[in-house]
Short mmCIF file of C-alpha atoms and ligand atoms in Angstrom, two decimals:
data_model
loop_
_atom_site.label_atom_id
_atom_site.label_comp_id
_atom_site.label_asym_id
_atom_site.label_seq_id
_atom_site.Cartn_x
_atom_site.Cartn_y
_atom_site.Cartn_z
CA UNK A 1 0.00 0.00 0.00
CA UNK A 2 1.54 3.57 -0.74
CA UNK A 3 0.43 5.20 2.41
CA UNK A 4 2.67 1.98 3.75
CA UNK A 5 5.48 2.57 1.73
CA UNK A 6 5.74 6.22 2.19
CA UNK A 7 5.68 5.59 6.17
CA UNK A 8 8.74 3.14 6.41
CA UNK A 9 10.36 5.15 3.29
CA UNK A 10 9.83 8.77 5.61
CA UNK A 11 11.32 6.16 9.26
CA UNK A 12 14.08 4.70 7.26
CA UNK A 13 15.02 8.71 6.54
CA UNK A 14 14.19 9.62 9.70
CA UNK A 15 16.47 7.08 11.14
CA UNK A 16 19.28 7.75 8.81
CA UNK A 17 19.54 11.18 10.11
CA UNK A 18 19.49 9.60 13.77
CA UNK A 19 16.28 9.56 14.66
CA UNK A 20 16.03 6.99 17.53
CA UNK A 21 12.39 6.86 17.90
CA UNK A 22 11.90 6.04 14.33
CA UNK A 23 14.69 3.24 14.95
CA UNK A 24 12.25 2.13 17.60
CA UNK A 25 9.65 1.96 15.33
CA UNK A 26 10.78 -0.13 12.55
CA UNK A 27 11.94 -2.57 15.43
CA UNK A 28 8.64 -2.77 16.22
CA UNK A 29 8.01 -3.53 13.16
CA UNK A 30 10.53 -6.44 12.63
CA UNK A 31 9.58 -7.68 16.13
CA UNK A 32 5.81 -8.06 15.00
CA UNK A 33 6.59 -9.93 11.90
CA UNK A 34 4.60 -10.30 8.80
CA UNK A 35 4.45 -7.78 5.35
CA UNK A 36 5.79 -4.73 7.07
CA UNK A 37 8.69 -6.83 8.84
CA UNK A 38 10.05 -8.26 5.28
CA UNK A 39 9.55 -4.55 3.88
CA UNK A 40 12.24 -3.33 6.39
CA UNK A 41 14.24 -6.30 5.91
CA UNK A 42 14.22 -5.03 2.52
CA UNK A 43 15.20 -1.37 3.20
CA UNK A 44 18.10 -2.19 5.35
CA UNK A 45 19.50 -5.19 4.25
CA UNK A 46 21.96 -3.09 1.79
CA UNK A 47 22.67 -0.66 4.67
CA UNK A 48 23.39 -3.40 7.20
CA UNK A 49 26.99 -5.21 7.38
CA UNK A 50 29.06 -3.25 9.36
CA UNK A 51 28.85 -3.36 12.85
CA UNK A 52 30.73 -5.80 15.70
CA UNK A 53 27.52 -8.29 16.93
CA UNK A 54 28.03 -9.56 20.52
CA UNK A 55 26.04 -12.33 22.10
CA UNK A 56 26.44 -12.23 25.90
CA UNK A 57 24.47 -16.07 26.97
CA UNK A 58 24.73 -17.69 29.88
CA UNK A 59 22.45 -19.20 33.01
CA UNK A 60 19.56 -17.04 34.47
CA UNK A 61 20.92 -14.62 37.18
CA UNK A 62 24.74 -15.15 36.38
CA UNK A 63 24.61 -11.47 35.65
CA UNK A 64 24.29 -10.97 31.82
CA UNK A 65 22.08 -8.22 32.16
CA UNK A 66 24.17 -6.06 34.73
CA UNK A 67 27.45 -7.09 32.23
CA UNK A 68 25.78 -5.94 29.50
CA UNK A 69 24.86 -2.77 31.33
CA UNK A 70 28.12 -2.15 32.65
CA UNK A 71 29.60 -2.41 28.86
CA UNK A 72 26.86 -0.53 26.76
CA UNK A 73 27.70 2.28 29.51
CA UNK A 74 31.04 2.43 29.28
CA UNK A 75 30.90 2.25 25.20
CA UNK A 76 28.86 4.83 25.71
CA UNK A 77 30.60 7.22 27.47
CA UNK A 78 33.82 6.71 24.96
CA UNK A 79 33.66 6.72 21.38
CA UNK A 80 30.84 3.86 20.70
CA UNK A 81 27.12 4.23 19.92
CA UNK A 82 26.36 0.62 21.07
CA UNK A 83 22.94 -0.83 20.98
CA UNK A 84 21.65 -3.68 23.16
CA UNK A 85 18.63 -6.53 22.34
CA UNK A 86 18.08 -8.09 25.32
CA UNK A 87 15.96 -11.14 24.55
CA UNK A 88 15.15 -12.08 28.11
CA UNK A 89 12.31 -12.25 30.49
CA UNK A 90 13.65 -11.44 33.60
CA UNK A 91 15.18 -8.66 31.88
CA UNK A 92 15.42 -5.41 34.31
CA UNK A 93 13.52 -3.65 31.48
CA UNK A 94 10.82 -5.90 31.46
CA UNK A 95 9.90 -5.77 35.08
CA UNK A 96 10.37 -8.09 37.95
CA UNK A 97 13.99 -6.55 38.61
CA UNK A 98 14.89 -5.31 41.69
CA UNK A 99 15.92 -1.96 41.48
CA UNK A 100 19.45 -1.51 41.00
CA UNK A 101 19.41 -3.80 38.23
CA UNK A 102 16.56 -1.33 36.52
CA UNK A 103 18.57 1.44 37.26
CA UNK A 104 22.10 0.04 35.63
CA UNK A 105 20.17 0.16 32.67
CA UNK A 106 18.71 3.26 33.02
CA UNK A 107 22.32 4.56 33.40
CA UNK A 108 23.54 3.03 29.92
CA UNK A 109 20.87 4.34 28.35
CA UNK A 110 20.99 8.19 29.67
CA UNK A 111 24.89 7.70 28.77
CA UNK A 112 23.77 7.31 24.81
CA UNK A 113 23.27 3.41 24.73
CA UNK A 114 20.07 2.39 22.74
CA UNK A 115 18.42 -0.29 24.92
CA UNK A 116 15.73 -2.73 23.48
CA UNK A 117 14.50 -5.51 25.19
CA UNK A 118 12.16 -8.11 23.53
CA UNK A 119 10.08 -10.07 26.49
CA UNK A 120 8.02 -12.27 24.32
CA UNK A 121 8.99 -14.61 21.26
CA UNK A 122 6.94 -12.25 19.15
CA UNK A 123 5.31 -13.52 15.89
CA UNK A 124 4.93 -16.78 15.16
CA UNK A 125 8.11 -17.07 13.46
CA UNK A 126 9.74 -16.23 16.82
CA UNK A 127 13.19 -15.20 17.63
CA UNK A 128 15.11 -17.00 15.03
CA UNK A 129 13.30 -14.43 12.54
CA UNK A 130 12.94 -11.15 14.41
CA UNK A 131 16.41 -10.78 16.19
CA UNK A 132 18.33 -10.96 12.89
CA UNK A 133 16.04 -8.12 11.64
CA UNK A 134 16.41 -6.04 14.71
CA UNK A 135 20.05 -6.63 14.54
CA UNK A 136 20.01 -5.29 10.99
CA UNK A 137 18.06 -2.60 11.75
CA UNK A 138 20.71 -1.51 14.38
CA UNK A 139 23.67 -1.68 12.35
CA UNK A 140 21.77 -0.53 9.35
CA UNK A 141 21.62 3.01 11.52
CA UNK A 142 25.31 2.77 12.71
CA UNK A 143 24.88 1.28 15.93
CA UNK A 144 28.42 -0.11 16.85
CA UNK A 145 29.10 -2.81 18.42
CA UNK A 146 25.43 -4.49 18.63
CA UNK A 147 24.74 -6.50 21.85
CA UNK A 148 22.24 -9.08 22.09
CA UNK A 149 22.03 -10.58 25.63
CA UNK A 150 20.19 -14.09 25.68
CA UNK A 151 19.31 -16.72 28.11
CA UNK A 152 21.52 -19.61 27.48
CA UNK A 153 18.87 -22.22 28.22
CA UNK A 154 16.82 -23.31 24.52
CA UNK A 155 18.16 -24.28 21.76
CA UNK A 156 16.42 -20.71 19.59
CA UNK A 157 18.00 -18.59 22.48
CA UNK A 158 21.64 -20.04 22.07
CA UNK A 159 21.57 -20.22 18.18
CA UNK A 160 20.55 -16.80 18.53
CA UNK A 161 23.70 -15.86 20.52
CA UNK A 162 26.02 -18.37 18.92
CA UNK A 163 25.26 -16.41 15.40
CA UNK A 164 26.96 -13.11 16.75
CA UNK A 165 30.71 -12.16 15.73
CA UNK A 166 31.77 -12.40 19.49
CA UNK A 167 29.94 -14.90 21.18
CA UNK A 168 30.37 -14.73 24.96
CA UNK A 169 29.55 -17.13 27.95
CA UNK A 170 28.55 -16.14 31.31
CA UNK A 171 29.03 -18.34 34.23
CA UNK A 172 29.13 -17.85 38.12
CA UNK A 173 31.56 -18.56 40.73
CA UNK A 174 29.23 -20.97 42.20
CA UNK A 175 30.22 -24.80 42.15
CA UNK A 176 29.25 -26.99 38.81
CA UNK A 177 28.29 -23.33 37.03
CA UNK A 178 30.86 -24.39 34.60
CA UNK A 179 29.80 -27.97 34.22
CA UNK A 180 26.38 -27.11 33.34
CA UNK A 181 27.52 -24.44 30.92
CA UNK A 182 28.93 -27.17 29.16
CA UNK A 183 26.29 -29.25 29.37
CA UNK A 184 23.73 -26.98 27.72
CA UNK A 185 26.07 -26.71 24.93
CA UNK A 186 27.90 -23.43 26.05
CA UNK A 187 31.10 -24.18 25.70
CA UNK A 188 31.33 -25.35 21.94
CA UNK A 189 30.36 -21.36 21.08
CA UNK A 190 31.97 -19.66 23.30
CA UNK A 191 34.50 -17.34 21.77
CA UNK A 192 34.91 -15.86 25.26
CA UNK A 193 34.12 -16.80 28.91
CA UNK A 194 33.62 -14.45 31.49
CA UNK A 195 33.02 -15.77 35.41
CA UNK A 196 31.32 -13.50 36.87
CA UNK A 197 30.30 -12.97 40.86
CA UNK A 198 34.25 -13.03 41.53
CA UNK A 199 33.33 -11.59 44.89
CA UNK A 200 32.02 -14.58 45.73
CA UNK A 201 33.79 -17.52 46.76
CA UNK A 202 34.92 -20.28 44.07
CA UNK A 203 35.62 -17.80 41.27
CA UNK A 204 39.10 -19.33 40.79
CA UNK A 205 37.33 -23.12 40.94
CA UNK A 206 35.15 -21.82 38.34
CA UNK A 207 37.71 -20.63 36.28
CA UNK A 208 40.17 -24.18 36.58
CA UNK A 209 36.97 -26.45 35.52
CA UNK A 210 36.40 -23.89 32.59
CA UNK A 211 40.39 -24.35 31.94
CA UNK A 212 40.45 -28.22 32.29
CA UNK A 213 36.88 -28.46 29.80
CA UNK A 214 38.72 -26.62 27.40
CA UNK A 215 41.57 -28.26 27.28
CA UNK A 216 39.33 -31.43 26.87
CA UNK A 217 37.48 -30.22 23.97
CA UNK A 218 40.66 -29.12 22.33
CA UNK A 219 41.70 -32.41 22.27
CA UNK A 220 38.46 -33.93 20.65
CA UNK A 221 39.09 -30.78 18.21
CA UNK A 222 35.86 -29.00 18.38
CA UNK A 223 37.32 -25.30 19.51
CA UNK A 224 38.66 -23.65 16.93
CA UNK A 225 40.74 -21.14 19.04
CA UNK A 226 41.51 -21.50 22.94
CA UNK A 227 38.66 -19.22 24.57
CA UNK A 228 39.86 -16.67 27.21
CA UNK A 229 38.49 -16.25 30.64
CA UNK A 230 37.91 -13.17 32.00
CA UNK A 231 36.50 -12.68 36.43
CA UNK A 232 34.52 -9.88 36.46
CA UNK A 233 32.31 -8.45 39.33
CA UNK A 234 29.74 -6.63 37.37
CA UNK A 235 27.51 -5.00 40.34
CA UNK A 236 31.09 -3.06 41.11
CA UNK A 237 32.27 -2.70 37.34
CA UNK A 238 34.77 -4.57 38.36
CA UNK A 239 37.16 -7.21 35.30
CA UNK A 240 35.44 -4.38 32.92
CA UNK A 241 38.94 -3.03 31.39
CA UNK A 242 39.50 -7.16 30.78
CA UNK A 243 36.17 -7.71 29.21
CA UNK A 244 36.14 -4.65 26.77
CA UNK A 245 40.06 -5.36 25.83
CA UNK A 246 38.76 -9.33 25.09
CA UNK A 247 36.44 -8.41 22.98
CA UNK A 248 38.15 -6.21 20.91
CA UNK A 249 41.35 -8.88 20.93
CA UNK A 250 38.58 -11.34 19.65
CA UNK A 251 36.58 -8.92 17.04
CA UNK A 252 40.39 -7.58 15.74
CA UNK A 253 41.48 -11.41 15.27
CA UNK A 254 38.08 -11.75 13.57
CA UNK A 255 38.22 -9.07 10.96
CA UNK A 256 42.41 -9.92 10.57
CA UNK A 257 41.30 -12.98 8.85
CA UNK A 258 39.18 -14.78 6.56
CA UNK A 259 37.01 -15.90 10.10
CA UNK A 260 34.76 -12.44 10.02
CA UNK A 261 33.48 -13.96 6.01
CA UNK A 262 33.17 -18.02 7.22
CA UNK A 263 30.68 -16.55 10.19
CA UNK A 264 28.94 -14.32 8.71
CA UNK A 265 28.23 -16.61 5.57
CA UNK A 266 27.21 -19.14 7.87
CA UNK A 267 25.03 -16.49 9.97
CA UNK A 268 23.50 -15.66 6.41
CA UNK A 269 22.69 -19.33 5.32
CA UNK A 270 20.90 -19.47 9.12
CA UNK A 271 18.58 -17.06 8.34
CA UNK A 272 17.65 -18.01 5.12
CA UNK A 273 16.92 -21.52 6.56
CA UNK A 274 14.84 -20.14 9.45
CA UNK A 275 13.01 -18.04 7.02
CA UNK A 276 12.33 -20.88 4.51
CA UNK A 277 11.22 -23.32 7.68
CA UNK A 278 8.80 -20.22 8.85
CA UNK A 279 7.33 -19.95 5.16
CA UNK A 280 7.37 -23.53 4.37
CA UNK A 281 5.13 -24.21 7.88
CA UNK A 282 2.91 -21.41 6.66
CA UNK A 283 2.30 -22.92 3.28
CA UNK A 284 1.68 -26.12 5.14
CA UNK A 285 -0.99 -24.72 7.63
CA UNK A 286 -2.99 -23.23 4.69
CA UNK A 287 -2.90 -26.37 3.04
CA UNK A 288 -4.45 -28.39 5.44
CA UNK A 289 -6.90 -25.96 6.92
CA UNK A 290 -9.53 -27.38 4.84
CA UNK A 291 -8.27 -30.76 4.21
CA UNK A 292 -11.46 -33.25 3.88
CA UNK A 293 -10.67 -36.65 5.71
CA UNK A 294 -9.36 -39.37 3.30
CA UNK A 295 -10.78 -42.83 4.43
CA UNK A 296 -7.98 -45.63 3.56
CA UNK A 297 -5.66 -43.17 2.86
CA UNK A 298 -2.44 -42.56 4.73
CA UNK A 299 -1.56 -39.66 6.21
CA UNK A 300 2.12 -40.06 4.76
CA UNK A 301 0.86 -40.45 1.28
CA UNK A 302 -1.65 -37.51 1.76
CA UNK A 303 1.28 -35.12 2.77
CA UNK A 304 3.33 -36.39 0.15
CA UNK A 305 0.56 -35.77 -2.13
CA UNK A 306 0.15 -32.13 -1.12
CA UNK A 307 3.74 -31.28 -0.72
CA UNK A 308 4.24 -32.66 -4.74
CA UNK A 309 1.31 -30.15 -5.65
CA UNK A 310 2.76 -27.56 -3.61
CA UNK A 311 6.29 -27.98 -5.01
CA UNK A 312 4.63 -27.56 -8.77
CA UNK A 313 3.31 -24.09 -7.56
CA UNK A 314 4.33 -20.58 -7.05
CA UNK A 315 2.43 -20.69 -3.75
CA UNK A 316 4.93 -17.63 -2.01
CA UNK A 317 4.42 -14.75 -2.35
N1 GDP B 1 27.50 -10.55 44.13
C1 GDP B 1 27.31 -10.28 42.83
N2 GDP B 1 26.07 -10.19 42.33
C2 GDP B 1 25.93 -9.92 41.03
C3 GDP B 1 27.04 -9.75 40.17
N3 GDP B 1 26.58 -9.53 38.93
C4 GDP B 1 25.23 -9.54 39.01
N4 GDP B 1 24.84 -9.78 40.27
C5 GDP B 1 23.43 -9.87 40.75
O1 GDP B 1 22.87 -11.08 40.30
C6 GDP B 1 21.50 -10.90 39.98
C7 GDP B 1 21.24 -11.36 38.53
O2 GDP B 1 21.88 -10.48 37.64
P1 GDP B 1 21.38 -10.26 36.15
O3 GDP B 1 22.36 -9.35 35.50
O4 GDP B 1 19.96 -9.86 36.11
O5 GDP B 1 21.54 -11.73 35.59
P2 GDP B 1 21.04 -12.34 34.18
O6 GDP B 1 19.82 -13.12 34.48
O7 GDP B 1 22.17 -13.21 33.76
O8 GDP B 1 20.81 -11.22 33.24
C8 GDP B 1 21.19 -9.44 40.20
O9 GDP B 1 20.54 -9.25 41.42
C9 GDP B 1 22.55 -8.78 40.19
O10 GDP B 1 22.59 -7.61 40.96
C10 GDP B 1 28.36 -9.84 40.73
O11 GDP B 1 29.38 -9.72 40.06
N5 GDP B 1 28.42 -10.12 42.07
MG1 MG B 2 19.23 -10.68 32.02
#
């Protein structure tokens, strides 16, 4: 529709010339899905490509949230405009924080930080398909570095982290944290690992299991570089200098090589397979909607039938 067009055409100016409530908006936008979602895919896909994308995972309440804070702040404050997606429930923008936690991300924000959080799944093609378009809309409008903060428990909420340039893993001093970092499939992706809580006891425990599981899965060969660890005591800003100057050792390592291409190709071929699951399931719903009961047929040789008529037509739009 041209009323349509003209509105994302007049927000994708608007945003160009750093507008951040129109950046809002066509994250909105993304977040809901549908038409207006692939029509700002479409108007910043060829601006998008040039930002740093972190993925801070980890277990619920090992502090991503107040890390993340702590480092969109302090980017901030120096040359950086970073943005953060925080796809997380508990997330202090969402509610249900106590208050300091709220107001560490008030703090990043009033320093310059552009701080979205995303509380639900959104549209039926969930995270897989809206965080890639938010991310793009971000860098699209020279947000640098991008942070998106995740949950490390689900398989959608640690591909979406483990598809970021830098992909960082959060675990707590506490006894086992490491272990079951590893065991929810953590440590294959991390590029990074930051133990957080150091003012607690067992920080260095934490940091010789996440030493000797490394060295382990070195010797199977799945890492493809040896991981740093970094302590950090985020409620006291405390490890920060160590975090920011991994990051950048990791992202500068990245971008030396061919490694920044193989990721992001791989990234690329993600999102075209979530898209074509998410419009291959929607095909399939229509098609059975009003699907008649075969008697003595199969219900294997009735989807095979309709996926063979499907295949033979330009269904998509
Ligand atoms: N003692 C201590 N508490 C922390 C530290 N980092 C975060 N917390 C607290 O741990 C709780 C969970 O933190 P949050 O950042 O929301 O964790 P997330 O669920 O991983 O995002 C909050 O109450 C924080 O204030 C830390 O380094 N030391
Ligand atoms: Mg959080």
């Amino acid at each position: 529709m041209a009323s349509e067009d003209s509105t994302l055409i007049s927000l994708v100016e608007k945003a160009s010339e750093g507008d951040r409530r129109s950046v809002g908006r066509l994250l909105t936008l993304v977040e809901r899905g549908g038409d207006s979602a692939e029509q700002v895919a479409e108007a910043t896909h060829t601006l998008s490509g040039k930002s740093h994308v972190i993925g801070i995972t980890g277990a619920p309440g090992a502090g991503k949230s107040t890390l993340t804070a702590c480092l969109a702040r302090d980017l901030a404050v120096s040359e950086y405009k970073p943005a953060v997606l925080a796809v997380d429930p508990s997330s202090p923008l969402t509610g249900g924080a106590i208050l300091g936690d709220r107001v560490r991300m008030e703090e990043a924000s009033e320093a310059g930080a552009f701080i979205r959080s995303m509380a639900t799944r959104g549209h039926a093609g969930g995270l897989a398909l809206a965080v890639p378009g938010m991310v793009r809309v971000f860098d699209a409008f020279g947000f640098n570095p991008i942070i998106i903060e995740t949950v490390g428990v689900g398989q959608v909420e640690v591909d979406v982290a483990s598809a970021a340039d830098t992909v960082v893993v959060v675990v707590t001093s506490g006894w086992g944290d490491a272990v079951q970092a590893n065991k929810a499939g953590l440590l294959e992706i991390a590029d990074l690992f930051v133990v957080n809580k150091a003012d607690r006891p067992g920080a260095s425990d934490a940091r010789r299991d996440l030493e000797l599981m490394i060295d382990l899965s070195q010797l199977t060969g799945q890492a493809v570089r040896r991981p740093e660890i970094v302590m950090t005591t985020a409620t006291e800003g405390e490890g920060l200098d160590e975090f920011k100057k991994a990051i950048f050792e990791h992202k500068e390592l990245l971008f030396e090589g061919e490694q920044i291409s193989i990721r992001r190709s791989k990234r690329w071929k993600a999102e075209v397979r979530s898209r074509l699951d998410y419009l291959l399931s929607e095909v399939a719903t229509e098609s059975i909607e009003n699907l008649e009961e075969e008697k003595g047929s199969s219900p294997g040789s009735v989807a095979r039938k309709i996926a063979k008529n499907l295949l033979k037509k330009d269904e998509l739009r």
